[in-house]
Amino acid sequence: MDFSKVHHIAIIGTNFEEMKEFYVDKLGFTLLDKHVRPEKDDILFNVGFGEMVLEIFIKEGAPVRPTYPEAKGLRHLAFRVDSVEETVKELTAKGVECEPIRNDTFNGKAMTFFYDPAGTPLEIHESTEPPTLVGGL
């Protein structure tokens, strides 16, 4: 088996316009498609950025995340960026509130979190290299 590539990451939101504006207009993803599915009482749309695809489900009655970020399931989605400081400036200019920048306790690199309209924790982590496994894992 080879699980070295992610096909897509699925996120649930409650408002199509807010989620589309956030991921497309603010983060720069491209809207790939949109499917209104009355039989499932939802909207499904895909956005892409490079090789990454986010599959976003809009379910108006979806429950809110019970804790941040410590709920079962996906804890957060992290994006690798060249400069956390510059990315925070760009996000802030687009009205996206970010937590204060801090350093990762394992590799010392700059990082911070922000949230999509559904409350999904999103991280930006400074690195020009993919993460490496720590010895013994």
CSV table of N, CA, C and O in Angstrom, one decimal:
chain,number,residue,atom,x,y,z
A,1,MET,N,0.8,-1.2,0.0
A,1,MET,CA,0.0,0.0,0.0
A,1,MET,C,0.9,1.2,0.0
A,1,MET,O,1.9,1.3,0.6
A,2,ASP,N,0.4,2.3,-0.6
A,2,ASP,CA,1.1,3.5,-0.7
A,2,ASP,C,0.1,4.7,-0.4
A,2,ASP,O,-0.7,5.0,-1.2
A,3,PHE,N,0.2,5.2,0.8
A,3,PHE,CA,-0.7,6.3,1.2
A,3,PHE,C,0.1,7.6,1.3
A,3,PHE,O,-0.2,8.5,2.1
A,4,SER,N,1.1,7.8,0.4
A,4,SER,CA,1.9,9.0,0.5
A,4,SER,C,1.3,10.2,-0.2
A,4,SER,O,1.9,11.3,0.0
A,5,LYS,N,0.2,10.1,-0.8
A,5,LYS,CA,-0.5,11.3,-1.4
A,5,LYS,C,-1.9,11.3,-0.9
A,5,LYS,O,-2.6,10.3,-0.8
A,6,VAL,N,-2.4,12.5,-0.6
A,6,VAL,CA,-3.7,12.8,-0.2
A,6,VAL,C,-4.6,13.1,-1.5
A,6,VAL,O,-4.2,13.9,-2.3
A,7,HIS,N,-5.7,12.4,-1.6
A,7,HIS,CA,-6.6,12.6,-2.7
A,7,HIS,C,-7.4,13.9,-2.5
A,7,HIS,O,-7.5,14.8,-3.4
A,8,HIS,N,-8.0,14.1,-1.3
A,8,HIS,CA,-8.7,15.3,-1.0
A,8,HIS,C,-8.9,15.3,0.5
A,8,HIS,O,-8.8,14.3,1.2
A,9,ILE,N,-9.3,16.4,1.0
A,9,ILE,CA,-9.6,16.6,2.4
A,9,ILE,C,-11.0,17.2,2.5
A,9,ILE,O,-11.4,18.1,1.8
A,10,ALA,N,-11.9,16.6,3.3
A,10,ALA,CA,-13.3,17.0,3.4
A,10,ALA,C,-13.6,17.8,4.6
A,10,ALA,O,-13.1,17.5,5.7
A,11,ILE,N,-14.3,18.9,4.4
A,11,ILE,CA,-14.7,19.8,5.5
A,11,ILE,C,-16.2,20.1,5.4
A,11,ILE,O,-16.8,20.1,4.3
A,12,ILE,N,-16.8,20.2,6.5
A,12,ILE,CA,-18.3,20.5,6.6
A,12,ILE,C,-18.5,21.9,7.0
A,12,ILE,O,-17.9,22.4,8.0
A,13,GLY,N,-19.3,22.7,6.3
A,13,GLY,CA,-19.7,24.0,6.7
A,13,GLY,C,-21.2,24.2,6.7
A,13,GLY,O,-21.9,23.2,6.3
A,14,THR,N,-21.7,25.4,7.0
A,14,THR,CA,-23.1,25.6,7.1
A,14,THR,C,-23.6,26.6,6.1
A,14,THR,O,-24.8,26.8,5.9
A,15,ASN,N,-22.7,27.4,5.5
A,15,ASN,CA,-23.1,28.5,4.6
A,15,ASN,C,-22.2,28.5,3.4
A,15,ASN,O,-21.0,28.7,3.4
A,16,PHE,N,-22.8,28.2,2.2
A,16,PHE,CA,-22.1,28.1,1.0
A,16,PHE,C,-21.3,29.4,0.6
A,16,PHE,O,-20.1,29.4,0.4
A,17,GLU,N,-22.0,30.5,0.7
A,17,GLU,CA,-21.4,31.8,0.3
A,17,GLU,C,-20.2,32.1,1.2
A,17,GLU,O,-19.1,32.6,0.7
A,18,GLU,N,-20.3,31.9,2.5
A,18,GLU,CA,-19.2,32.2,3.4
A,18,GLU,C,-18.0,31.3,3.1
A,18,GLU,O,-16.9,31.8,3.1
A,19,MET,N,-18.3,30.0,3.0
A,19,MET,CA,-17.2,29.1,2.8
A,19,MET,C,-16.5,29.3,1.4
A,19,MET,O,-15.3,29.3,1.3
A,20,LYS,N,-17.3,29.6,0.4
A,20,LYS,CA,-16.7,29.9,-1.0
A,20,LYS,C,-15.9,31.2,-0.9
A,20,LYS,O,-14.8,31.2,-1.4
A,21,GLU,N,-16.4,32.2,-0.3
A,21,GLU,CA,-15.7,33.5,-0.2
A,21,GLU,C,-14.4,33.2,0.5
A,21,GLU,O,-13.3,33.7,0.1
A,22,PHE,N,-14.4,32.5,1.6
A,22,PHE,CA,-13.2,32.3,2.4
A,22,PHE,C,-12.2,31.5,1.6
A,22,PHE,O,-11.0,32.0,1.5
A,23,TYR,N,-12.5,30.4,1.1
A,23,TYR,CA,-11.5,29.5,0.5
A,23,TYR,C,-11.1,30.0,-0.9
A,23,TYR,O,-9.9,29.9,-1.3
A,24,VAL,N,-12.0,30.6,-1.7
A,24,VAL,CA,-11.7,31.1,-3.0
A,24,VAL,C,-11.2,32.5,-3.0
A,24,VAL,O,-10.1,32.8,-3.5
A,25,ASP,N,-12.0,33.4,-2.4
A,25,ASP,CA,-11.6,34.9,-2.5
A,25,ASP,C,-10.5,35.2,-1.5
A,25,ASP,O,-9.6,36.0,-1.8
A,26,LYS,N,-10.5,34.6,-0.3
A,26,LYS,CA,-9.5,35.0,0.7
A,26,LYS,C,-8.2,34.1,0.6
A,26,LYS,O,-7.1,34.6,0.7
A,27,LEU,N,-8.4,32.8,0.5
A,27,LEU,CA,-7.2,31.9,0.5
A,27,LEU,C,-6.7,31.6,-0.9
A,27,LEU,O,-5.6,31.1,-1.1
A,28,GLY,N,-7.4,31.9,-2.0
A,28,GLY,CA,-6.9,31.8,-3.3
A,28,GLY,C,-7.1,30.4,-4.0
A,28,GLY,O,-6.5,30.1,-5.0
A,29,PHE,N,-8.0,29.6,-3.4
A,29,PHE,CA,-8.3,28.3,-4.0
A,29,PHE,C,-9.1,28.6,-5.3
A,29,PHE,O,-9.8,29.6,-5.4
A,30,THR,N,-9.2,27.6,-6.2
A,30,THR,CA,-10.0,27.7,-7.4
A,30,THR,C,-11.2,26.9,-7.2
A,30,THR,O,-11.1,25.7,-6.8
A,31,LEU,N,-12.4,27.4,-7.5
A,31,LEU,CA,-13.6,26.6,-7.4
A,31,LEU,C,-13.6,25.6,-8.6
A,31,LEU,O,-13.5,26.0,-9.8
A,32,LEU,N,-13.7,24.4,-8.3
A,32,LEU,CA,-13.6,23.3,-9.3
A,32,LEU,C,-15.0,22.9,-9.8
A,32,LEU,O,-15.2,22.6,-10.9
A,33,ASP,N,-15.9,22.8,-8.8
A,33,ASP,CA,-17.3,22.4,-9.2
A,33,ASP,C,-18.2,22.7,-8.0
A,33,ASP,O,-17.8,23.0,-6.9
A,34,LYS,N,-19.5,22.5,-8.3
A,34,LYS,CA,-20.5,22.7,-7.3
A,34,LYS,C,-21.7,21.8,-7.6
A,34,LYS,O,-22.2,21.7,-8.8
A,35,HIS,N,-22.2,21.1,-6.6
A,35,HIS,CA,-23.3,20.1,-6.8
A,35,HIS,C,-24.3,20.4,-5.7
A,35,HIS,O,-24.0,20.1,-4.5
A,36,VAL,N,-25.5,20.8,-6.1
A,36,VAL,CA,-26.6,21.0,-5.2
A,36,VAL,C,-27.3,19.6,-5.2
A,36,VAL,O,-27.7,19.1,-6.2
A,37,ARG,N,-27.4,19.0,-4.0
A,37,ARG,CA,-27.9,17.7,-3.8
A,37,ARG,C,-29.1,17.6,-2.9
A,37,ARG,O,-29.0,17.4,-1.7
A,38,PRO,N,-30.3,17.9,-3.5
A,38,PRO,CA,-31.5,18.0,-2.6
A,38,PRO,C,-31.8,16.6,-1.9
A,38,PRO,O,-32.3,16.6,-0.8
A,39,GLU,N,-31.4,15.5,-2.6
A,39,GLU,CA,-31.7,14.2,-2.0
A,39,GLU,C,-30.9,14.0,-0.7
A,39,GLU,O,-31.2,13.2,0.1
A,40,LYS,N,-29.8,14.7,-0.6
A,40,LYS,CA,-28.9,14.6,0.6
A,40,LYS,C,-29.0,15.9,1.5
A,40,LYS,O,-28.4,16.0,2.5
A,41,ASP,N,-29.8,16.8,1.0
A,41,ASP,CA,-30.0,18.1,1.7
A,41,ASP,C,-28.7,18.8,2.0
A,41,ASP,O,-28.4,19.3,3.1
A,42,ASP,N,-27.9,18.9,0.9
A,42,ASP,CA,-26.6,19.6,1.1
A,42,ASP,C,-26.1,20.1,-0.3
A,42,ASP,O,-26.8,19.9,-1.3
A,43,ILE,N,-25.1,20.8,-0.2
A,43,ILE,CA,-24.3,21.3,-1.4
A,43,ILE,C,-22.9,20.7,-1.2
A,43,ILE,O,-22.3,20.8,-0.1
A,44,LEU,N,-22.3,20.2,-2.3
A,44,LEU,CA,-21.0,19.7,-2.2
A,44,LEU,C,-20.2,20.5,-3.3
A,44,LEU,O,-20.6,20.7,-4.4
A,45,PHE,N,-19.1,21.1,-2.9
A,45,PHE,CA,-18.2,21.8,-3.9
A,45,PHE,C,-16.8,21.5,-3.6
A,45,PHE,O,-16.4,21.2,-2.4
A,46,ASN,N,-16.0,21.5,-4.6
A,46,ASN,CA,-14.6,21.2,-4.5
A,46,ASN,C,-13.8,22.5,-4.9
A,46,ASN,O,-14.1,23.1,-5.9
A,47,VAL,N,-12.7,22.7,-4.1
A,47,VAL,CA,-11.8,23.8,-4.5
A,47,VAL,C,-10.4,23.2,-4.5
A,47,VAL,O,-10.1,22.2,-3.9
A,48,GLY,N,-9.6,23.8,-5.4
A,48,GLY,CA,-8.2,23.3,-5.5
A,48,GLY,C,-7.2,24.3,-5.5
A,48,GLY,O,-7.4,25.5,-5.8
A,49,PHE,N,-6.0,23.9,-5.1
A,49,PHE,CA,-4.8,24.8,-5.0
A,49,PHE,C,-3.6,23.9,-5.3
A,49,PHE,O,-3.3,23.1,-4.4
A,50,GLY,N,-3.0,24.1,-6.4
A,50,GLY,CA,-1.9,23.1,-6.8
A,50,GLY,C,-2.5,21.7,-6.9
A,50,GLY,O,-3.5,21.5,-7.5
A,51,GLU,N,-1.9,20.8,-6.1
A,51,GLU,CA,-2.3,19.4,-6.1
A,51,GLU,C,-3.3,19.2,-5.0
A,51,GLU,O,-3.8,18.1,-4.9
A,52,MET,N,-3.6,20.2,-4.2
A,52,MET,CA,-4.5,20.0,-3.0
A,52,MET,C,-5.9,20.2,-3.4
A,52,MET,O,-6.3,21.2,-4.1
A,53,VAL,N,-6.8,19.3,-3.0
A,53,VAL,CA,-8.3,19.5,-3.3
A,53,VAL,C,-9.0,19.4,-1.9
A,53,VAL,O,-8.8,18.5,-1.1
A,54,LEU,N,-9.8,20.4,-1.7
A,54,LEU,CA,-10.7,20.4,-0.5
A,54,LEU,C,-12.1,20.1,-1.0
A,54,LEU,O,-12.6,20.8,-1.9
A,55,GLU,N,-12.7,19.1,-0.4
A,55,GLU,CA,-14.1,18.8,-0.7
A,55,GLU,C,-15.0,19.4,0.4
A,55,GLU,O,-14.8,19.0,1.6
A,56,ILE,N,-15.8,20.4,0.1
A,56,ILE,CA,-16.5,21.1,1.1
A,56,ILE,C,-18.0,20.8,1.0
A,56,ILE,O,-18.6,21.0,0.0
A,57,PHE,N,-18.6,20.3,2.1
A,57,PHE,CA,-20.0,19.9,2.2
A,57,PHE,C,-20.7,21.1,3.0
A,57,PHE,O,-20.2,21.5,4.0
A,58,ILE,N,-21.8,21.5,2.5
A,58,ILE,CA,-22.6,22.5,3.1
A,58,ILE,C,-23.8,21.8,3.7
A,58,ILE,O,-24.7,21.4,2.9
A,59,LYS,N,-23.9,21.7,5.0
A,59,LYS,CA,-25.0,21.1,5.7
A,59,LYS,C,-25.5,22.2,6.7
A,59,LYS,O,-24.9,22.4,7.7
A,60,GLU,N,-26.7,22.8,6.4
A,60,GLU,CA,-27.1,23.9,7.2
A,60,GLU,C,-27.3,23.5,8.6
A,60,GLU,O,-27.1,24.3,9.5
A,61,GLY,N,-27.7,22.3,8.9
A,61,GLY,CA,-28.0,21.9,10.3
A,61,GLY,C,-26.9,21.2,11.0
A,61,GLY,O,-27.0,20.6,12.0
A,62,ALA,N,-25.7,21.2,10.4
A,62,ALA,CA,-24.5,20.5,11.0
A,62,ALA,C,-24.2,21.1,12.4
A,62,ALA,O,-24.3,22.3,12.6
A,63,PRO,N,-23.9,20.2,13.4
A,63,PRO,CA,-23.6,20.7,14.7
A,63,PRO,C,-22.3,21.4,14.7
A,63,PRO,O,-21.4,21.2,13.9
A,64,VAL,N,-22.2,22.4,15.7
A,64,VAL,CA,-20.9,23.1,15.8
A,64,VAL,C,-19.8,22.2,16.4
A,64,VAL,O,-20.1,21.2,17.1
A,65,ARG,N,-18.6,22.5,16.2
A,65,ARG,CA,-17.5,21.8,16.8
A,65,ARG,C,-17.5,22.0,18.3
A,65,ARG,O,-17.6,23.1,18.8
A,66,PRO,N,-17.5,20.9,19.1
A,66,PRO,CA,-17.7,21.0,20.5
A,66,PRO,C,-16.5,21.7,21.3
A,66,PRO,O,-16.8,22.3,22.3
A,67,THR,N,-15.3,21.5,20.8
A,67,THR,CA,-14.2,22.2,21.5
A,67,THR,C,-13.1,22.6,20.4
A,67,THR,O,-13.1,22.0,19.3
A,68,TYR,N,-12.3,23.5,20.7
A,68,TYR,CA,-11.2,24.0,19.8
A,68,TYR,C,-9.9,23.7,20.3
A,68,TYR,O,-9.5,24.3,21.4
A,69,PRO,N,-9.0,23.0,19.7
A,69,PRO,CA,-9.2,22.2,18.5
A,69,PRO,C,-9.4,20.7,18.9
A,69,PRO,O,-9.4,19.8,18.1
A,70,GLU,N,-9.7,20.5,20.2
A,70,GLU,CA,-9.7,19.1,20.7
A,70,GLU,C,-10.9,18.3,20.6
A,70,GLU,O,-11.4,17.7,21.5
A,71,ALA,N,-11.5,18.3,19.4
A,71,ALA,CA,-12.7,17.4,19.2
A,71,ALA,C,-12.2,16.2,18.5
A,71,ALA,O,-11.1,16.2,17.8
A,72,LYS,N,-13.0,15.1,18.6
A,72,LYS,CA,-12.6,13.9,17.8
A,72,LYS,C,-12.5,14.1,16.3
A,72,LYS,O,-13.3,15.0,15.9
A,73,GLY,N,-11.8,13.4,15.6
A,73,GLY,CA,-11.7,13.6,14.2
A,73,GLY,C,-10.5,14.5,13.8
A,73,GLY,O,-9.5,14.6,14.6
A,74,LEU,N,-10.6,15.1,12.7
A,74,LEU,CA,-9.5,16.0,12.2
A,74,LEU,C,-9.3,17.1,13.2
A,74,LEU,O,-10.2,17.9,13.5
A,75,ARG,N,-8.1,17.2,13.7
A,75,ARG,CA,-7.8,18.3,14.7
A,75,ARG,C,-7.6,19.6,14.0
A,75,ARG,O,-8.2,20.6,14.4
A,76,HIS,N,-6.8,19.6,12.9
A,76,HIS,CA,-6.6,20.9,12.1
A,76,HIS,C,-6.0,20.5,10.8
A,76,HIS,O,-5.5,19.4,10.6
A,77,LEU,N,-6.0,21.4,9.8
A,77,LEU,CA,-5.4,21.3,8.6
A,77,LEU,C,-4.3,22.3,8.5
A,77,LEU,O,-4.5,23.5,8.8
A,78,ALA,N,-3.0,21.8,8.2
A,78,ALA,CA,-1.9,22.7,8.2
A,78,ALA,C,-1.4,22.9,6.8
A,78,ALA,O,-1.2,22.0,6.0
A,79,PHE,N,-1.1,24.2,6.4
A,79,PHE,CA,-0.5,24.6,5.2
A,79,PHE,C,0.9,25.0,5.4
A,79,PHE,O,1.2,25.7,6.2
A,80,ARG,N,1.8,24.4,4.5
A,80,ARG,CA,3.2,24.8,4.6
A,80,ARG,C,3.4,26.1,3.7
A,80,ARG,O,2.9,26.2,2.6
A,81,VAL,N,4.0,27.1,4.3
A,81,VAL,CA,4.2,28.4,3.7
A,81,VAL,C,5.7,28.8,3.8
A,81,VAL,O,6.3,28.4,4.7
A,82,ASP,N,6.1,29.7,2.9
A,82,ASP,CA,7.5,30.1,3.0
A,82,ASP,C,7.7,31.1,4.1
A,82,ASP,O,8.7,31.1,4.7
A,83,SER,N,6.7,32.0,4.4
A,83,SER,CA,6.8,33.0,5.4
A,83,SER,C,5.5,33.1,6.2
A,83,SER,O,4.5,33.6,5.6
A,84,VAL,N,5.4,32.7,7.4
A,84,VAL,CA,4.2,32.9,8.2
A,84,VAL,C,3.9,34.3,8.4
A,84,VAL,O,2.7,34.7,8.2
A,85,GLU,N,4.9,35.2,8.6
A,85,GLU,CA,4.6,36.6,8.9
A,85,GLU,C,4.0,37.2,7.6
A,85,GLU,O,3.0,38.0,7.7
A,86,GLU,N,4.5,36.9,6.4
A,86,GLU,CA,3.9,37.5,5.2
A,86,GLU,C,2.5,37.0,5.0
A,86,GLU,O,1.6,37.7,4.5
A,87,THR,N,2.3,35.7,5.2
A,87,THR,CA,1.0,35.1,5.0
A,87,THR,C,0.0,35.7,6.0
A,87,THR,O,-1.1,36.0,5.6
A,88,VAL,N,0.4,35.9,7.2
A,88,VAL,CA,-0.5,36.5,8.2
A,88,VAL,C,-0.9,37.9,7.7
A,88,VAL,O,-2.0,38.4,7.8
A,89,LYS,N,0.1,38.7,7.2
A,89,LYS,CA,-0.2,40.0,6.6
A,89,LYS,C,-1.2,40.0,5.5
A,89,LYS,O,-2.2,40.8,5.5
A,90,GLU,N,-1.1,39.0,4.6
A,90,GLU,CA,-2.0,38.8,3.5
A,90,GLU,C,-3.4,38.4,4.0
A,90,GLU,O,-4.4,39.0,3.5
A,91,LEU,N,-3.5,37.5,4.9
A,91,LEU,CA,-4.7,37.1,5.5
A,91,LEU,C,-5.4,38.2,6.2
A,91,LEU,O,-6.6,38.4,6.0
A,92,THR,N,-4.7,39.0,7.0
A,92,THR,CA,-5.2,40.1,7.8
A,92,THR,C,-5.8,41.1,6.8
A,92,THR,O,-6.9,41.7,7.1
A,93,ALA,N,-5.1,41.4,5.7
A,93,ALA,CA,-5.6,42.4,4.8
A,93,ALA,C,-6.9,41.9,4.1
A,93,ALA,O,-7.6,42.8,3.7
A,94,LYS,N,-7.1,40.6,4.1
A,94,LYS,CA,-8.4,40.1,3.6
A,94,LYS,C,-9.4,39.9,4.6
A,94,LYS,O,-10.5,39.3,4.4
A,95,GLY,N,-9.2,40.4,5.9
A,95,GLY,CA,-10.2,40.3,6.9
A,95,GLY,C,-10.2,39.0,7.7
A,95,GLY,O,-11.1,38.7,8.4
A,96,VAL,N,-9.1,38.2,7.5
A,96,VAL,CA,-9.0,36.9,8.3
A,96,VAL,C,-8.2,37.1,9.5
A,96,VAL,O,-7.0,37.5,9.5
A,97,GLU,N,-8.8,36.9,10.7
A,97,GLU,CA,-8.1,37.0,12.0
A,97,GLU,C,-7.2,35.8,12.3
A,97,GLU,O,-7.7,34.7,12.1
A,98,CYS,N,-6.0,36.1,12.6
A,98,CYS,CA,-5.0,35.0,12.9
A,98,CYS,C,-4.6,35.1,14.4
A,98,CYS,O,-4.6,36.2,15.0
A,99,GLU,N,-4.3,34.0,15.0
A,99,GLU,CA,-3.7,34.0,16.3
A,99,GLU,C,-2.3,34.6,16.3
A,99,GLU,O,-1.7,34.6,15.2
A,100,PRO,N,-1.7,35.0,17.4
A,100,PRO,CA,-0.4,35.4,17.4
A,100,PRO,C,0.6,34.4,16.8
A,100,PRO,O,0.4,33.2,17.1
A,101,ILE,N,1.6,34.8,16.2
A,101,ILE,CA,2.6,33.9,15.6
A,101,ILE,C,3.5,33.4,16.8
A,101,ILE,O,3.8,34.1,17.7
A,102,ARG,N,3.7,32.1,16.8
A,102,ARG,CA,4.6,31.4,17.8
A,102,ARG,C,5.5,30.4,17.1
A,102,ARG,O,5.4,30.2,15.9
A,103,ASN,N,6.4,29.8,17.8
A,103,ASN,CA,7.3,28.9,17.2
A,103,ASN,C,6.9,27.5,17.6
A,103,ASN,O,6.6,27.2,18.8
A,104,ASP,N,7.0,26.5,16.7
A,104,ASP,CA,6.7,25.1,16.9
A,104,ASP,C,7.7,24.6,18.0
A,104,ASP,O,8.9,24.9,17.9
A,105,THR,N,7.3,23.9,19.0
A,105,THR,CA,8.1,23.5,20.0
A,105,THR,C,9.1,22.3,19.6
A,105,THR,O,10.1,22.1,20.3
A,106,PHE,N,8.8,21.7,18.4
A,106,PHE,CA,9.6,20.6,18.0
A,106,PHE,C,10.7,21.1,17.0
A,106,PHE,O,11.9,20.6,17.1
A,107,ASN,N,10.4,22.0,16.1
A,107,ASN,CA,11.3,22.3,15.1
A,107,ASN,C,11.7,23.8,15.1
A,107,ASN,O,12.5,24.3,14.3
A,108,GLY,N,11.1,24.6,16.0
A,108,GLY,CA,11.4,26.0,16.1
A,108,GLY,C,10.9,26.9,15.0
A,108,GLY,O,11.1,28.1,15.1
A,109,LYS,N,10.2,26.4,14.1
A,109,LYS,CA,9.7,27.2,12.9
A,109,LYS,C,8.4,28.0,13.4
A,109,LYS,O,7.6,27.6,14.2
A,110,ALA,N,8.2,29.1,12.7
A,110,ALA,CA,7.1,30.0,12.9
A,110,ALA,C,5.8,29.3,12.5
A,110,ALA,O,5.8,28.5,11.5
A,111,MET,N,4.7,29.5,13.3
A,111,MET,CA,3.4,28.9,13.0
A,111,MET,C,2.3,29.7,13.6
A,111,MET,O,2.6,30.5,14.5
A,112,THR,N,1.1,29.6,13.1
A,112,THR,CA,0.0,30.2,13.8
A,112,THR,C,-1.3,29.5,13.2
A,112,THR,O,-1.2,28.7,12.3
A,113,PHE,N,-2.4,29.8,13.9
A,113,PHE,CA,-3.7,29.3,13.5
A,113,PHE,C,-4.7,30.4,13.1
A,113,PHE,O,-4.6,31.5,13.5
A,114,PHE,N,-5.6,30.0,12.2
A,114,PHE,CA,-6.8,30.9,11.9
A,114,PHE,C,-7.9,29.9,11.7
A,114,PHE,O,-7.7,28.7,11.7
A,115,TYR,N,-9.1,30.4,11.5
A,115,TYR,CA,-10.3,29.5,11.4
A,115,TYR,C,-11.2,29.9,10.2
A,115,TYR,O,-11.3,31.0,9.8
A,116,ASP,N,-11.7,28.8,9.5
A,116,ASP,CA,-12.7,29.1,8.4
A,116,ASP,C,-14.0,29.5,9.0
A,116,ASP,O,-14.2,29.4,10.2
A,117,PRO,N,-15.0,29.9,8.2
A,117,PRO,CA,-16.3,30.3,8.7
A,117,PRO,C,-17.0,29.2,9.5
A,117,PRO,O,-17.9,29.5,10.3
A,118,ALA,N,-16.7,27.9,9.3
A,118,ALA,CA,-17.3,26.8,10.0
A,118,ALA,C,-16.6,26.5,11.3
A,118,ALA,O,-17.0,25.7,12.1
A,119,GLY,N,-15.5,27.2,11.6
A,119,GLY,CA,-14.7,27.0,12.8
A,119,GLY,C,-13.6,26.0,12.7
A,119,GLY,O,-13.0,25.6,13.6
A,120,THR,N,-13.4,25.5,11.4
A,120,THR,CA,-12.3,24.5,11.2
A,120,THR,C,-10.9,25.2,11.5
A,120,THR,O,-10.6,26.2,10.9
A,121,PRO,N,-10.1,24.6,12.4
A,121,PRO,CA,-8.8,25.2,12.7
A,121,PRO,C,-7.9,25.0,11.5
A,121,PRO,O,-7.7,23.8,11.0
A,122,LEU,N,-7.3,26.0,11.0
A,122,LEU,CA,-6.3,26.0,9.9
A,122,LEU,C,-5.0,26.5,10.4
A,122,LEU,O,-5.0,27.6,11.1
A,123,GLU,N,-3.9,25.8,10.1
A,123,GLU,CA,-2.6,26.3,10.6
A,123,GLU,C,-1.8,26.7,9.4
A,123,GLU,O,-1.9,26.1,8.3
A,124,ILE,N,-0.9,27.6,9.6
A,124,ILE,CA,0.1,27.9,8.6
A,124,ILE,C,1.4,27.7,9.3
A,124,ILE,O,1.6,28.1,10.5
A,125,HIS,N,2.3,26.9,8.7
A,125,HIS,CA,3.6,26.5,9.3
A,125,HIS,C,4.7,26.9,8.3
A,125,HIS,O,4.7,26.5,7.1
A,126,GLU,N,5.7,27.5,8.8
A,126,GLU,CA,6.8,28.0,8.0
A,126,GLU,C,7.8,26.9,7.7
A,126,GLU,O,8.4,26.3,8.6
A,127,SER,N,8.0,26.6,6.4
A,127,SER,CA,9.0,25.6,6.1
A,127,SER,C,9.1,25.6,4.6
A,127,SER,O,8.1,25.7,3.9
A,128,THR,N,10.3,25.4,4.1
A,128,THR,CA,10.4,25.2,2.6
A,128,THR,C,10.6,23.7,2.3
A,128,THR,O,10.6,23.3,1.2
A,129,GLU,N,10.6,22.9,3.4
A,129,GLU,CA,10.8,21.4,3.2
A,129,GLU,C,9.6,20.7,3.8
A,129,GLU,O,9.0,21.2,4.8
A,130,PRO,N,9.2,19.5,3.3
A,130,PRO,CA,8.2,18.8,3.9
A,130,PRO,C,8.6,18.3,5.3
A,130,PRO,O,9.8,18.2,5.6
A,131,PRO,N,7.6,18.1,6.2
A,131,PRO,CA,8.0,17.6,7.5
A,131,PRO,C,8.7,16.3,7.5
A,131,PRO,O,8.5,15.5,6.6
A,132,THR,N,9.6,16.0,8.5
A,132,THR,CA,10.3,14.8,8.5
A,132,THR,C,9.9,14.1,9.8
A,132,THR,O,9.5,14.7,10.8
A,133,LEU,N,10.0,12.8,9.8
A,133,LEU,CA,9.6,12.0,11.0
A,133,LEU,C,10.7,12.1,12.0
A,133,LEU,O,11.9,12.2,11.7
A,134,VAL,N,10.3,12.2,13.3
A,134,VAL,CA,11.2,12.3,14.4
A,134,VAL,C,11.7,10.8,14.7
A,134,VAL,O,10.9,9.9,14.6
A,135,GLY,N,13.0,10.6,14.9
A,135,GLY,CA,13.5,9.3,15.1
A,135,GLY,C,12.7,8.4,16.1
A,135,GLY,O,12.2,8.9,17.1
A,136,GLY,N,12.6,7.1,15.8
A,136,GLY,CA,11.9,6.2,16.6
A,136,GLY,C,10.4,6.1,16.4
A,136,GLY,O,9.7,5.3,17.1
A,137,LEU,N,9.9,6.9,15.5
A,137,LEU,CA,8.4,6.8,15.3
A,137,LEU,C,8.1,5.9,14.1
A,137,LEU,O,8.7,5.7,13.2
